[in-house]
């Protein structure tokens, strides 16, 4: 346990319970996941658990996570009460709310994020204004953010800091230098399970195969997966870009180099890391685990359709 890892839980009236005897936590942040995942276990100062609606997590006084409470499990072990909490950042709610289908005109990132102003604690960067974006039936606020991001940057959006939505790479970025003595392991992982080899899309009149594209990276690996889709009206101004977006998304995280080390240096997505053979690598995933002793961090660096390290 370490008192430097602090959990604060708030109820609807703003009452706060602070717990500092933390036995375990896991903090996960990944480029293609639009929220932080957090779980922790701590000794409770009270057996009674209020109706908490917000959890905050601090490392040495720095706010790392603010999110909704997904679940709370109270356990009695060796005469002590322990609480196990799971939580996702508030930006997860962008994936669970659907705007009214149709045209959204004269829109920027803030306009999309504020579609549901009752979703709390979310911020975003300033972006250019688009004449319009199209909201498909069943699509979410996050889908609209992805549409805007791809139009303006050709990239996939991500979460910076605590619930801050970004569609551009931060500038300037921070640079971190790791001591090789702290490194536990390095490696590379290939994930080919999601890759599409060919995509075919209808035109506005419903004709099939009017728009088609092959993913050479898939066919070179003998992966043959054809996908037929209706016209994606989100990309009506440039239908070919719909194919690029969907093929790139199918390749997310296809190659991931990683480094695992003892400690945590407050790295964030798209910061740079230098250590040994890793020179100025952009961070695309962060996984910090603490279960006694010191925290252990694994950083991932992608080489895929949207980003490269």
Coordinates of C-alpha atoms in Angstrom, one line a residue:
X1 CA 0.0 0.0 0.0
X2 CA 1.1 3.6 -0.6
X3 CA -0.5 6.8 0.7
X4 CA 0.7 8.7 -2.3
X5 CA -2.0 7.1 -4.4
X6 CA -5.3 8.9 -3.4
X7 CA -8.9 8.1 -4.4
X8 CA -11.7 10.6 -3.9
X9 CA -15.3 9.7 -4.3
X10 CA -18.2 12.2 -4.5
X11 CA -21.9 11.8 -4.0
X12 CA -24.7 13.8 -5.6
X13 CA -24.5 16.4 -2.9
X14 CA -20.8 17.0 -3.4
X15 CA -19.8 15.2 -0.3
X16 CA -16.3 13.7 -0.7
X17 CA -14.7 10.6 0.8
X18 CA -10.9 10.4 0.5
X19 CA -9.1 7.1 0.7
X20 CA -5.3 6.9 0.8
X21 CA -4.6 3.3 1.7
X22 CA -4.5 2.0 -1.9
X23 CA -3.4 -1.7 -2.4
X24 CA -3.9 -1.9 -6.1
X25 CA -4.7 0.2 -9.1
X26 CA -4.6 0.0 -12.9
X27 CA -4.7 3.0 -15.1
X28 CA -5.1 2.4 -18.9
X29 CA -5.1 5.0 -21.6
X30 CA -5.0 4.1 -25.3
X31 CA -5.1 6.1 -28.5
X32 CA -8.2 4.4 -30.0
X33 CA -10.1 4.1 -26.7
X34 CA -11.9 7.4 -26.1
X35 CA -11.7 7.3 -22.3
X36 CA -9.4 6.3 -19.5
X37 CA -10.1 3.0 -17.8
X38 CA -9.3 2.9 -14.1
X39 CA -9.7 0.3 -11.4
X40 CA -8.4 0.2 -7.8
X41 CA -8.7 -1.5 -4.5
X42 CA -8.3 0.2 -1.1
X43 CA -9.1 -0.1 2.6
X44 CA -12.3 1.7 3.4
X45 CA -12.6 4.2 6.2
X46 CA -16.3 3.3 6.4
X47 CA -18.3 0.2 5.7
X48 CA -21.2 2.2 4.3
X49 CA -20.9 3.1 0.7
X50 CA -22.8 6.2 -0.4
X51 CA -24.4 6.6 -3.9
X52 CA -21.2 7.9 -5.5
X53 CA -21.4 9.5 -8.9
X54 CA -17.8 10.6 -9.5
X55 CA -14.4 9.2 -8.7
X56 CA -11.0 11.0 -8.9
X57 CA -7.6 9.4 -8.7
X58 CA -4.4 11.3 -7.8
X59 CA -0.7 10.2 -8.0
X60 CA 1.4 12.3 -5.6
X61 CA -1.2 15.1 -5.8
X62 CA -1.6 15.1 -9.6
X63 CA -5.1 14.4 -10.9
X64 CA -4.8 11.4 -13.3
X65 CA -8.4 10.3 -13.7
X66 CA -11.9 11.7 -13.2
X67 CA -14.8 9.5 -14.2
X68 CA -18.1 7.8 -13.6
X69 CA -18.4 4.9 -11.1
X70 CA -19.1 1.8 -13.0
X71 CA -19.1 -0.6 -10.1
X72 CA -18.2 -0.9 -6.4
X73 CA -17.5 -4.2 -4.7
X74 CA -17.1 -4.2 -0.9
X75 CA -15.2 -7.2 0.5
X76 CA -14.3 -8.3 4.0
X77 CA -10.9 -10.0 4.3
X78 CA -9.0 -10.7 7.5
X79 CA -11.4 -8.5 9.4
X80 CA -10.7 -5.5 7.1
X81 CA -13.1 -4.0 4.6
X82 CA -11.7 -3.4 1.2
X83 CA -13.4 -1.6 -1.7
X84 CA -12.9 -2.5 -5.3
X85 CA -13.9 0.2 -7.8
X86 CA -14.1 0.2 -11.6
X87 CA -14.4 3.5 -13.5
X88 CA -14.3 5.0 -17.0
X89 CA -13.5 8.7 -17.8
X90 CA -16.4 11.0 -18.5
X91 CA -15.5 11.0 -22.2
X92 CA -16.9 7.4 -22.4
X93 CA -20.3 9.0 -22.4
X94 CA -19.6 10.5 -25.8
X95 CA -19.7 6.9 -27.1
X96 CA -23.1 6.3 -25.4
X97 CA -25.2 9.3 -26.6
X98 CA -26.7 9.7 -30.0
X99 CA -27.3 13.1 -31.6
X100 CA -30.3 13.7 -33.8
X101 CA -29.6 12.3 -37.3
X102 CA -29.1 14.7 -40.2
X103 CA -26.9 17.7 -41.0
X104 CA -25.0 19.5 -38.3
X105 CA -24.0 22.9 -39.9
X106 CA -21.3 25.4 -39.2
X107 CA -19.8 23.1 -36.6
X108 CA -16.5 22.8 -34.8
X109 CA -15.2 20.4 -32.1
X110 CA -16.7 22.3 -29.3
X111 CA -20.1 22.4 -31.0
X112 CA -20.1 18.6 -31.3
X113 CA -18.9 18.0 -27.7
X114 CA -21.6 20.3 -26.4
X115 CA -24.4 18.5 -28.2
X116 CA -25.3 17.1 -24.7
X117 CA -24.3 19.9 -22.3
X118 CA -25.4 17.9 -19.3
X119 CA -22.4 15.5 -19.8
X120 CA -20.0 17.0 -17.2
X121 CA -16.2 17.5 -16.9
X122 CA -15.3 17.2 -20.6
X123 CA -13.2 19.8 -22.4
X124 CA -11.7 20.1 -25.9
X125 CA -9.3 22.0 -28.0
X126 CA -10.3 24.7 -30.5
X127 CA -10.8 23.5 -34.0
X128 CA -11.7 24.9 -37.4
X129 CA -15.3 25.3 -38.4
X130 CA -16.8 22.9 -41.0
X131 CA -19.7 23.9 -43.2
X132 CA -21.4 20.7 -42.2
X133 CA -21.0 17.1 -41.0
X134 CA -23.6 14.4 -41.4
X135 CA -24.9 12.4 -38.4
X136 CA -25.9 8.9 -39.4
X137 CA -28.8 7.0 -37.8
X138 CA -27.5 5.3 -34.7
X139 CA -24.2 7.1 -34.6
X140 CA -22.8 8.7 -31.5
X141 CA -21.2 12.0 -30.5
X142 CA -17.8 10.3 -30.7
X143 CA -18.5 9.2 -34.3
X144 CA -19.1 12.8 -35.1
X145 CA -15.8 13.8 -33.4
X146 CA -14.0 11.1 -35.5
X147 CA -15.6 12.4 -38.7
X148 CA -14.5 16.0 -37.9
X149 CA -11.0 14.9 -37.0
X150 CA -10.4 12.9 -40.1
X151 CA -11.7 15.7 -42.3
X152 CA -9.4 18.3 -40.7
X153 CA -6.3 16.2 -39.8
X154 CA -6.5 12.8 -41.4
X155 CA -6.0 11.4 -37.9
X156 CA -8.0 9.7 -35.2
X157 CA -9.0 11.8 -32.2
X158 CA -7.7 11.0 -28.7
X159 CA -8.0 12.0 -25.1
X160 CA -5.4 14.3 -23.5
X161 CA -5.0 14.7 -19.8
X162 CA -8.2 14.3 -17.9
X163 CA -11.2 14.2 -20.3
X164 CA -9.8 16.6 -22.9
X165 CA -10.7 15.7 -26.4
X166 CA -8.1 16.5 -29.1
X167 CA -8.1 16.1 -32.9
X168 CA -4.6 17.6 -33.5
X169 CA -1.2 16.5 -32.3
X170 CA -0.2 18.7 -29.4
X171 CA 2.6 21.2 -30.0
X172 CA 5.0 21.4 -28.4
X173 CA 5.1 17.8 -27.1
X174 CA 6.9 16.7 -24.0
X175 CA 10.0 14.5 -24.2
X176 CA 10.8 11.9 -21.6
X177 CA 14.1 10.0 -21.1
X178 CA 14.1 6.7 -19.3
X179 CA 17.0 5.2 -17.4
X180 CA 17.7 1.8 -19.1
X181 CA 18.2 0.3 -15.6
X182 CA 14.5 0.7 -14.9
X183 CA 13.5 -1.3 -18.0
X184 CA 11.9 -4.7 -17.4
X185 CA 11.2 -5.7 -20.9
X186 CA 10.8 -4.5 -24.5
X187 CA 9.0 -6.2 -27.4
X188 CA 6.7 -5.9 -30.4
X189 CA 3.2 -7.2 -30.8
X190 CA 1.3 -7.7 -34.1
X191 CA -2.6 -7.8 -34.0
X192 CA -4.1 -8.8 -37.4
X193 CA -7.5 -9.7 -36.1
X194 CA -9.3 -6.5 -37.2
X195 CA -7.7 -5.9 -40.6
X196 CA -9.9 -5.6 -43.7
X197 CA -8.3 -6.4 -47.1
X198 CA -11.0 -4.9 -49.4
X199 CA -13.8 -2.5 -48.9
X200 CA -16.7 -1.9 -51.3
X201 CA -19.2 0.9 -51.0
X202 CA -22.4 1.8 -52.8
X203 CA -23.0 5.1 -54.5
X204 CA -25.9 7.4 -53.7
X205 CA -28.2 5.5 -56.0
X206 CA -27.5 2.2 -54.3
X207 CA -25.2 0.7 -56.9
X208 CA -22.6 -1.7 -55.4
X209 CA -18.9 -1.6 -56.0
X210 CA -18.9 1.9 -57.3
X211 CA -16.3 2.8 -54.7
X212 CA -13.7 0.1 -53.9
X213 CA -10.2 -0.1 -52.3
X214 CA -7.7 -2.7 -51.5
X215 CA -5.5 -2.8 -48.4
X216 CA -2.1 -3.8 -49.6
X217 CA -0.9 -4.3 -46.1
X218 CA -3.5 -7.0 -45.6
X219 CA -3.1 -8.9 -48.9
X220 CA 0.6 -8.9 -48.5
X221 CA -0.1 -11.0 -45.3
X222 CA -2.5 -13.3 -47.1
X223 CA -5.4 -11.8 -45.2
X224 CA -8.5 -11.7 -47.4
X225 CA -11.5 -10.0 -45.8
X226 CA -14.0 -8.2 -48.2
X227 CA -16.5 -5.8 -46.6
X228 CA -19.6 -4.4 -48.4
X229 CA -21.0 -1.2 -47.0
X230 CA -23.8 1.2 -47.9
X231 CA -22.9 4.8 -48.9
X232 CA -21.4 6.4 -45.8
X233 CA -23.1 9.9 -45.8
X234 CA -20.6 11.1 -43.2
X235 CA -18.2 11.3 -46.1
X236 CA -20.6 12.5 -48.8
X237 CA -18.4 15.4 -49.9
X238 CA -15.5 12.9 -50.6
X239 CA -16.8 9.3 -50.7
X240 CA -13.3 7.9 -51.4
X241 CA -12.2 9.2 -48.0
X242 CA -14.7 6.9 -46.3
X243 CA -12.8 3.9 -47.6
X244 CA -9.5 5.4 -46.4
X245 CA -10.9 6.0 -42.9
X246 CA -12.4 2.5 -42.5
X247 CA -9.3 0.7 -43.8
X248 CA -7.1 2.8 -41.5
X249 CA -9.4 2.1 -38.6
X250 CA -9.3 -1.7 -39.3
X251 CA -5.5 -1.5 -39.0
X252 CA -5.5 0.3 -35.6
X253 CA -2.6 -0.9 -33.5
X254 CA -1.6 -3.5 -36.1
X255 CA 2.0 -3.2 -35.0
X256 CA 2.9 -2.1 -31.5
X257 CA 6.4 -1.8 -30.1
X258 CA 6.4 -1.5 -26.3
X259 CA 8.6 -0.9 -23.3
X260 CA 7.9 -1.9 -19.7
X261 CA 9.7 -0.2 -16.9
X262 CA 9.5 0.3 -13.1
X263 CA 7.9 3.6 -12.2
X264 CA 5.7 6.1 -13.9
X265 CA 6.7 9.5 -15.2
X266 CA 3.3 11.1 -16.0
X267 CA 3.6 10.4 -19.7
X268 CA 0.6 11.2 -21.8
X269 CA -0.5 10.2 -25.3
X270 CA 1.7 11.5 -28.1
X271 CA 4.5 12.5 -25.8
X272 CA 8.0 11.4 -26.9
X273 CA 10.0 8.7 -25.1
X274 CA 13.7 8.0 -25.6
X275 CA 15.4 4.9 -24.0
X276 CA 18.0 2.7 -25.6
X277 CA 16.8 1.6 -29.0
X278 CA 13.7 3.7 -28.5
X279 CA 14.5 7.2 -29.8
X280 CA 11.9 9.9 -29.8
X281 CA 9.0 7.4 -30.0
X282 CA 5.5 8.8 -29.8
X283 CA 3.4 7.2 -27.1
X284 CA 0.1 5.6 -28.2
X285 CA -0.8 3.5 -25.2
X286 CA -0.2 3.7 -21.4
X287 CA -0.8 1.0 -18.9
X288 CA 0.2 1.6 -15.3
X289 CA -0.2 -1.1 -12.6
X290 CA 0.4 -0.9 -8.9
X291 CA 0.1 -3.9 -6.6
X292 CA 2.6 -3.0 -3.8
X293 CA 6.2 -1.9 -4.1
X294 CA 6.5 0.4 -7.1
X295 CA 4.2 1.1 -10.0
X296 CA 5.0 -0.6 -13.3
X297 CA 4.3 1.1 -16.7
X298 CA 4.0 -0.3 -20.1
X299 CA 4.2 2.2 -23.0
X300 CA 3.1 1.3 -26.6
X301 CA 4.2 2.8 -29.9
X302 CA 2.0 2.1 -32.9
X303 CA 2.8 1.8 -36.6
X304 CA -0.6 1.6 -38.3
X305 CA -3.0 3.3 -40.7
X306 CA -3.4 6.5 -38.7
X307 CA -0.2 6.9 -36.7
X308 CA 3.4 5.9 -36.5
X309 CA 5.8 6.1 -33.6

